[in-house]
Amino acid sequence: MQNGGKFASRSSQENLCPDLTSDWQISQNRVTNQVRLQAIVGNRCYQFDEIEGYALQHFTGQYTASQVEQMCRSHFRIFIPSDLIVRLLEKLVDLGVLPTALTPVSENHTLDSRPVSENQTLDSPPKVREQLNEGESLSPNSSEDSPRILYGPKLKSTVQWIPHPSGYWILRNSEGVTCLQVDNSDKEVMEKLGWRPISDIADVYDITLEDLQYLLRMLAETGMLQGTQPQKQPPNKFNFQQLLCFQIPLFNPDAWLTQHTGKLRWLWTWQFGFFLCVLISASLAIWLAFADEVSASNQQVWAPGEVTTLLTFVLLIMVVVGLHELGHAFTLKHYGGVVPEIGLLFLCLIPGCYTDTTDQYSLVKRKQRVLVVAAGVVVQVAIWALSVWVWVLSKPNPGWHSASYLLMVATLVTVVFNLNPLNKFDGYYLLVALTGINNLRSRSFQFYARLLRREHIWEAPSDCWTLAAYAPFSIAYTVWVLSYLFSVVVDFAPQNMPMFIDFSKFNLLFGR
């Protein structure tokens, strides 16, 4: 490569990135967003993630490392670690794409341009550095071509550190779209994985090997370590709940969403938000003004008891749920997230769809997370507002009049169902996003478990009131639902079960 001397003589951020265009070709897989680096001569080929691939497109010998990092930040609109290019260059050296001489290291300096001495300890920066055998020192006479020694598992190059305003870090793996929330001490330990023996890390940070093994297992299960993949939830034993709610994955929609999100940027402007508020307010006023006619339409539509009416209603629910999920997906994509999966959802045997928006947890702004969760409900309310006007204006056409009424009902039913925070649907996740309390349900019950055992409660004082309120409301709601379902069964059974069963005793329980 022609830029070797110049690149090695500057600091890592001011160096020009090497020119790959003379020996390598870059192509992108539209489905997985992975980028392929293919040798022009020979059959060597390597895979990179979307961010690395975008950076490699600017390895033309014209841009510095800092310029390429800034381009990545502007393009993806997410946090890009400051050592992205340094780590990418190290990866290219390890793969043999670049010669070792191109690594941005000067004499007696590590890859992050900090001096190394013979007595360097583990407290020094853990960024990609050469590991020294006992008795060796890194001197000007050391061979730059000697291989680095790795000690055990190491974080993948696709892992990103995202600082959160609350003081912790989000560890995000763009390859498997998984996230972990860690504090500063965990971050320091994780950064040293692979560069020091496990026993040394445990000694320096005064943690047990069992705790360190738990940390490694957590990283492996989320696919954060090299050579690991995110573990899917193992299938549970069959239970009745699976008949009420189950999912069938279909495909990865991320490339399609990326292609079309740019055309819909106007949806997230304040001007469109203002227009939507006016439309919803006007629709609500019209709906209240025609409340008597709405009630009459209810009798006209459902009284005949036709099967086609029920099928139309179910079909409209499927359409509303599908648009609801696209609202989540496009909003997450608008804020730079990844949507790796879309599929069919069967809820009480009624088909719909779902999207995997796990990557919303990598968004550090609470407002963005709230908008991602609320986007689905906003879409449903907008559909309801439009259906009100269609219902009012379509009186001369009975078909449109009935269909628009069914659409109104379908949106209202799904909105009410989704907004209940005591179910793990949009209302619950919206409450999580608003409060910033992840795993709200489980932490609320753990709060009471520690309280009853008189153990110390580690939750923040500002979160305790929310945690204390959620569990009782959740229990009360569950008891109410089960009681209602049981009463329905008791009313239904005497008319449809054999006469030798005496149901009078059950009726006495409800005072009938």
XYZ file of C-alpha atoms in Angstrom:
512
model
C 0.000 0.000 0.000
C 1.236 3.437 -0.867
C 0.326 5.171 2.408
C 2.311 3.028 4.815
C 5.057 5.502 5.777
C 2.715 8.446 6.162
C 0.205 6.506 8.224
C 2.747 5.202 10.715
C 4.276 8.616 11.366
C 1.158 10.392 12.679
C -1.193 10.062 15.620
C -4.008 7.608 15.069
C -6.781 10.182 14.586
C -4.826 12.421 12.184
C -3.519 9.625 9.955
C -4.945 9.064 6.510
C -6.764 5.760 6.272
C -5.059 3.425 3.780
C -6.296 2.975 0.221
C -7.996 -0.405 -0.289
C -9.468 0.290 -3.717
C -6.458 -0.961 -5.670
C -6.556 -4.493 -4.194
C -10.086 -4.974 -2.794
C -13.729 -4.620 -3.812
C -16.575 -3.812 -1.396
C -20.155 -5.049 -1.784
C -23.152 -5.106 0.576
C -25.768 -7.780 1.170
C -29.128 -5.993 0.977
C -30.818 -8.557 3.217
C -28.361 -8.847 6.136
C -26.620 -5.427 5.642
C -23.286 -7.216 6.016
C -20.458 -5.897 3.855
C -18.135 -8.177 1.901
C -14.509 -7.279 1.265
C -13.407 -9.304 -1.780
C -9.832 -9.469 -3.085
C -9.516 -8.418 -6.740
C -6.842 -11.070 -7.253
C -7.460 -14.424 -5.586
C -10.467 -15.726 -3.667
C -9.951 -14.086 -0.278
C -13.208 -12.680 1.130
C -14.120 -11.249 4.551
C -17.403 -10.172 6.157
C -17.927 -6.931 8.116
C -20.942 -5.387 9.813
C -22.801 -2.395 8.406
C -20.877 0.295 10.306
C -17.470 -1.220 9.576
C -18.471 -1.634 5.915
C -19.500 2.008 5.662
C -16.131 3.032 7.138
C -14.259 0.749 4.715
C -15.918 2.511 1.767
C -13.922 5.606 2.764
C -10.587 3.795 2.946
C -9.426 5.530 -0.227
C -6.322 7.268 1.076
C -8.151 10.620 1.163
C -9.716 10.745 4.650
C -8.269 10.701 8.156
C -9.485 8.340 10.853
C -11.327 11.156 12.641
C -13.038 12.203 9.389
C -14.244 8.645 8.733
C -15.564 8.360 12.305
C -17.475 11.629 11.857
C -18.960 10.354 8.587
C -20.152 7.221 10.386
C -21.773 9.299 13.150
C -23.553 11.518 10.604
C -24.733 8.559 8.514
C -25.981 6.245 11.282
C -26.987 8.947 13.788
C -25.916 6.794 16.732
C -22.998 6.823 19.132
C -19.794 5.703 17.407
C -16.869 4.782 19.711
C -13.815 6.974 19.302
C -11.577 3.947 18.688
C -13.724 2.518 15.863
C -11.138 3.072 13.122
C -8.239 1.908 15.297
C -10.064 -1.341 16.052
C -11.026 -1.734 12.391
C -7.410 -1.275 11.310
C -6.309 -3.846 13.880
C -8.900 -6.257 12.489
C -7.623 -5.698 8.938
C -4.080 -6.388 10.131
C -5.175 -9.583 11.890
C -6.920 -10.757 8.710
C -3.860 -9.979 6.595
C -5.643 -7.326 4.555
C -3.105 -4.739 5.740
C 0.530 -5.324 6.632
C 1.452 -4.964 10.310
C 3.478 -1.858 9.512
C 0.271 0.032 8.816
C -0.954 -0.335 12.388
C -1.042 3.201 13.863
C 1.601 2.503 16.508
C 4.751 4.512 17.006
C 7.722 3.448 19.074
C 6.898 2.738 22.730
C 3.198 3.478 22.129
C 0.116 1.341 22.199
C -2.648 1.612 19.636
C -4.336 4.329 21.635
C -1.103 6.376 21.520
C -0.268 6.087 25.222
C 3.252 5.172 26.376
C 4.050 1.656 27.505
C 6.691 0.858 30.066
C 8.183 -2.399 31.283
C 6.291 -2.053 34.566
C 2.872 -1.411 33.021
C 0.068 -2.769 35.184
C -3.450 -3.847 34.467
C -4.737 -0.418 35.476
C -3.312 1.081 32.294
C -5.629 1.517 29.279
C -6.862 -1.887 28.067
C -7.360 -0.869 24.441
C -5.901 -3.118 21.760
C -2.283 -3.588 22.712
C 0.483 -6.146 22.370
C 0.651 -8.691 25.176
C 4.118 -9.291 26.583
C 5.438 -12.594 27.819
C 7.095 -12.607 31.208
C 10.477 -10.857 31.096
C 9.834 -9.066 27.789
C 9.473 -5.361 27.204
C 8.140 -3.421 24.246
C 11.148 -1.551 22.929
C 12.136 -0.027 19.561
C 13.944 -3.285 18.821
C 10.822 -5.438 19.344
C 9.502 -7.077 16.213
C 6.305 -5.376 14.998
C 5.384 -8.535 13.107
C 5.221 -10.708 16.232
C 1.655 -11.918 16.856
C -0.344 -10.559 19.758
C -1.218 -13.061 22.470
C -4.891 -13.259 23.454
C -5.948 -14.608 26.826
C -9.333 -16.263 26.589
C -12.578 -14.692 25.324
C -12.665 -11.183 23.921
C -15.429 -8.751 22.997
C -16.406 -8.672 19.335
C -15.417 -5.741 17.168
C -19.145 -5.162 16.510
C -19.719 -4.294 20.175
C -20.274 -0.592 20.922
C -20.064 1.292 24.209
C -22.883 3.856 24.477
C -22.700 6.262 27.455
C -26.064 6.896 29.132
C -26.845 10.269 30.763
C -27.785 8.434 33.974
C -24.147 7.396 34.443
C -24.130 3.801 33.256
C -23.133 2.254 29.922
C -25.116 0.372 27.293
C -23.158 -2.431 25.668
C -24.691 -2.941 22.217
C -23.892 -5.709 19.764
C -25.028 -4.602 16.301
C -24.419 -8.090 14.909
C -27.083 -9.828 16.983
C -28.964 -6.667 18.077
C -28.537 -7.330 21.797
C -27.958 -4.869 24.628
C -26.628 -4.996 28.170
C -26.676 -2.288 30.823
C -23.460 -2.155 32.864
C -21.777 0.205 35.299
C -18.284 1.686 35.078
C -16.577 -1.121 37.019
C -18.121 -3.805 34.778
C -17.038 -1.834 31.724
C -13.425 -1.748 32.904
C -13.422 -5.510 33.440
C -15.048 -6.248 30.089
C -12.587 -4.082 28.192
C -9.695 -6.129 29.543
C -11.132 -9.482 28.498
C -8.807 -11.200 26.088
C -5.840 -8.963 26.877
C -4.990 -10.337 30.334
C -5.423 -13.755 31.954
C -8.758 -14.226 33.695
C -7.042 -14.822 37.035
C -5.133 -11.522 36.746
C -8.338 -9.587 36.024
C -10.033 -11.178 39.031
C -7.082 -10.305 41.301
C -6.756 -6.691 40.175
C -10.474 -5.910 40.451
C -10.958 -8.011 43.583
C -13.804 -10.098 42.176
C -14.309 -13.829 42.482
C -13.812 -16.176 39.564
C -17.464 -17.225 39.976
C -18.599 -13.622 39.428
C -16.283 -13.297 36.447
C -17.611 -16.545 34.981
C -21.167 -15.260 35.395
C -20.152 -12.107 33.545
C -18.638 -14.160 30.721
C -21.733 -16.351 30.527
C -23.948 -13.272 30.267
C -21.762 -11.878 27.462
C -21.786 -15.209 25.648
C -25.567 -15.576 25.876
C -26.006 -12.166 24.277
C -23.404 -12.914 21.580
C -20.982 -10.213 22.749
C -17.882 -12.456 22.772
C -15.959 -13.573 19.718
C -17.142 -16.948 18.490
C -20.549 -16.728 20.211
C -24.056 -16.058 18.938
C -27.055 -14.690 20.853
C -28.948 -17.544 22.428
C -32.602 -17.837 21.538
C -35.046 -18.638 24.277
C -35.361 -22.429 24.578
C -38.831 -23.730 23.823
C -40.828 -24.194 26.982
C -42.978 -27.200 27.673
C -46.346 -26.974 26.000
C -48.957 -25.076 27.969
C -52.388 -23.636 27.351
C -50.990 -20.114 27.088
C -49.232 -21.066 23.840
C -52.649 -21.527 22.259
C -53.573 -17.975 23.265
C -50.380 -16.270 22.113
C -47.583 -17.558 19.883
C -45.271 -16.164 17.198
C -43.962 -17.360 13.833
C -40.815 -15.502 12.587
C -40.873 -14.616 8.871
C -37.962 -12.469 7.625
C -35.489 -9.641 8.330
C -37.106 -6.317 7.280
C -34.181 -4.036 8.175
C -32.914 -3.478 4.616
C -36.420 -2.656 3.368
C -36.998 -0.284 6.285
C -33.657 1.432 5.622
C -34.617 1.909 1.987
C -37.953 3.574 2.754
C -37.391 5.420 6.048
C -35.801 8.377 4.272
C -38.997 8.945 2.286
C -41.032 9.206 5.491
C -38.888 11.646 7.520
C -41.718 14.200 7.387
C -43.763 11.968 9.702
C -41.499 12.886 12.640
C -41.627 16.675 12.116
C -43.433 19.005 14.498
C -45.586 20.272 11.608
C -47.048 16.822 10.984
C -47.454 16.302 14.727
C -49.474 19.512 14.949
C -51.661 18.458 11.988
C -52.253 15.049 13.606
C -53.341 16.657 16.886
C -55.836 18.875 15.020
C -57.201 15.872 13.076
C -57.645 13.734 16.203
C -59.295 16.584 18.127
C -61.747 17.279 15.284
C -62.533 13.567 14.920
C -63.209 13.254 18.656
C -65.583 16.225 18.525
C -67.464 14.703 15.568
C -67.624 11.283 17.269
C -69.109 12.760 20.461
C -71.574 14.864 18.486
C -72.865 11.764 16.673
C -72.820 9.484 19.753
C -76.448 8.434 19.259
C -75.843 7.483 15.632
C -72.723 5.537 16.629
C -74.851 3.494 19.035
C -77.441 2.928 16.312
C -74.742 1.768 13.907
C -73.624 -0.751 16.494
C -77.087 -2.330 16.497
C -77.348 -2.293 12.707
C -73.945 -3.894 12.121
C -73.976 -6.615 14.783
C -77.667 -7.453 15.124
C -77.910 -9.660 11.987
C -75.111 -11.869 13.309
C -73.624 -12.497 9.882
C -70.358 -14.431 9.593
C -69.067 -12.015 6.943
C -69.293 -9.170 9.460
C -67.141 -11.088 11.944
C -64.608 -12.044 9.260
C -64.411 -8.422 8.074
C -63.859 -7.275 11.663
C -61.025 -9.788 12.178
C -59.431 -8.774 8.863
C -59.545 -5.093 9.840
C -57.915 -5.922 13.193
C -55.095 -7.662 11.288
C -54.596 -4.589 9.078
C -54.601 -2.229 12.072
C -52.123 -4.395 14.001
C -49.864 -4.626 10.930
C -49.762 -0.839 10.506
C -49.280 -0.518 14.277
C -46.132 -2.659 14.122
C -44.795 -0.740 11.119
C -45.145 2.416 13.216
C -42.805 0.896 15.826
C -40.355 -0.347 13.184
C -40.089 2.868 11.132
C -39.732 5.043 14.242
C -36.914 2.869 15.606
C -35.236 2.960 12.186
C -35.653 6.755 12.090
C -33.578 7.010 15.279
C -30.849 4.731 13.926
C -31.942 1.394 15.408
C -32.019 -2.046 13.805
C -35.163 -4.156 13.281
C -33.916 -7.735 12.724
C -37.190 -9.656 12.593
C -40.822 -9.468 11.629
C -43.334 -12.282 11.872
C -46.875 -13.454 12.482
C -48.492 -13.184 15.901
C -51.528 -15.210 16.905
C -53.360 -13.732 19.888
C -56.394 -15.757 20.970
C -56.088 -17.419 17.543
C -56.584 -14.016 15.850
C -53.681 -13.456 13.404
C -51.625 -10.277 13.419
C -47.932 -9.477 13.220
C -45.021 -8.401 15.409
C -41.648 -6.697 14.969
C -38.481 -7.093 17.032
C -37.695 -3.613 18.396
C -35.222 -4.739 21.074
C -32.694 -2.209 19.752
C -34.746 0.605 21.286
C -32.832 -0.088 24.523
C -29.691 1.300 22.869
C -31.346 4.728 22.542
C -30.039 6.902 25.358
C -32.681 9.623 25.024
C -35.833 8.694 26.934
C -37.946 10.767 24.528
C -36.833 8.605 21.599
C -37.644 5.365 23.432
C -41.072 6.727 24.381
C -41.778 7.670 20.766
C -40.722 4.230 19.510
C -43.134 2.535 21.939
C -45.935 5.075 21.418
C -45.663 5.094 17.619
C -47.888 2.032 17.228
C -50.709 3.539 19.289
C -50.342 6.872 17.459
C -50.832 5.020 14.159
C -53.954 3.326 15.526
C -55.428 6.609 16.778
C -54.709 8.224 13.398
C -56.536 5.344 11.655
C -59.475 5.815 14.037
C -59.592 9.558 13.299
C -59.713 8.933 9.548
C -62.326 6.201 9.919
C -64.608 8.627 11.822
C -64.645 11.006 8.833
C -65.211 8.152 6.394
C -68.131 6.964 8.549
C -69.704 10.441 8.609
C -69.274 11.067 4.867
C -70.304 7.588 3.676
C -73.904 7.485 4.905
C -75.294 7.174 1.346
C -73.142 4.048 0.835
C -74.134 1.281 3.297
C -71.054 -0.846 2.521
C -68.538 1.902 3.249
C -70.613 3.074 6.210
C -70.534 -0.367 7.867
C -66.857 -1.002 7.009
C -65.755 2.369 8.440
C -67.730 1.658 11.625
C -66.021 -1.741 11.989
C -62.661 -0.035 11.448
C -63.459 2.440 14.238
C -64.320 -0.417 16.587
C -61.220 -2.432 15.574
C -58.894 0.490 16.340
C -60.582 1.307 19.660
C -60.491 -2.319 20.831
C -56.807 -2.739 19.970
C -55.874 0.636 21.499
C -57.580 -0.168 24.810
C -56.024 -3.629 24.859
C -52.542 -2.302 24.035
C -52.526 0.594 26.483
C -53.193 -1.511 29.559
C -49.878 -1.261 31.493
C -50.713 -4.377 33.505
C -50.287 -6.545 30.394
C -46.895 -6.855 28.721
C -47.972 -4.934 25.651
C -47.432 -1.339 24.561
C -48.882 0.187 27.736
C -46.390 -1.725 29.877
C -43.384 -0.856 27.703
C -44.532 2.745 27.467
C -44.570 2.883 31.271
C -41.073 1.349 31.297
C -39.842 3.985 28.837
C -41.458 6.847 30.758
C -40.128 5.760 34.158
C -36.774 4.462 32.888
C -37.223 1.315 35.037
C -36.265 -1.675 32.927
C -37.838 -5.036 33.869
C -40.462 -3.112 35.835
C -42.723 -6.092 36.557
C -40.054 -8.457 37.890
C -38.313 -5.697 39.858
C -41.619 -4.696 41.465
C -42.198 -8.218 42.788
C -38.536 -8.465 43.859
C -39.035 -5.181 45.723
C -41.738 -6.777 47.889
C -39.759 -10.007 48.263
C -36.804 -8.090 49.722
C -39.163 -6.017 51.844
C -40.743 -9.136 53.383
C -37.331 -10.733 53.981
C -36.152 -7.432 55.551
C -33.281 -7.237 53.115
C -31.687 -4.047 51.893
C -33.476 -2.531 48.885
C -30.978 -1.356 46.315
C -33.473 0.518 44.145
C -33.198 4.273 43.720
C -35.552 6.167 46.079
C -37.238 7.847 43.093
C -38.165 4.398 41.679
C -39.498 2.871 44.895
C -42.960 4.441 44.679
C -43.483 3.117 41.147
C -42.230 -0.347 42.095
C -44.385 -0.375 45.224
C -47.532 0.522 43.250
C -47.120 -1.773 40.233
C -47.180 -5.221 41.895
C -50.455 -4.737 43.872
C -52.246 -3.339 40.822
C -50.931 -6.216 38.722
C -52.153 -8.814 41.237
C -55.555 -7.121 41.558
C -55.953 -7.012 37.780
C -55.016 -10.692 37.408
C -57.505 -11.708 40.125
C -60.245 -9.637 38.451
C -59.616 -11.192 35.025
C -59.576 -14.737 36.397
C -62.729 -14.094 38.448
C -64.519 -12.685 35.416
C -63.508 -15.635 33.230
C -64.590 -18.077 35.947
C -67.987 -16.387 36.251
C -68.458 -16.623 32.490
C -67.682 -20.342 32.595
C -70.115 -20.854 35.502
C -72.879 -19.070 33.553
C -72.113 -21.002 30.384
C -71.728 -24.469 31.904
C -75.284 -25.192 33.179
C -76.698 -24.733 29.690
C -74.048 -26.699 27.849
C -72.817 -29.447 30.188
C -74.482 -32.751 31.223
C -77.365 -32.372 33.662
C -75.925 -34.738 36.284
C -73.432 -32.011 37.323
C -74.857 -29.720 39.995
C -73.761 -26.152 39.287
C -75.931 -24.527 41.911
C -73.082 -24.583 44.385
C -70.932 -22.562 42.024
C -73.726 -20.052 41.535
C -74.007 -19.594 45.298
C -70.416 -18.376 45.324
C -71.475 -15.391 43.247
C -74.708 -14.740 45.174
C -77.080 -15.919 42.443
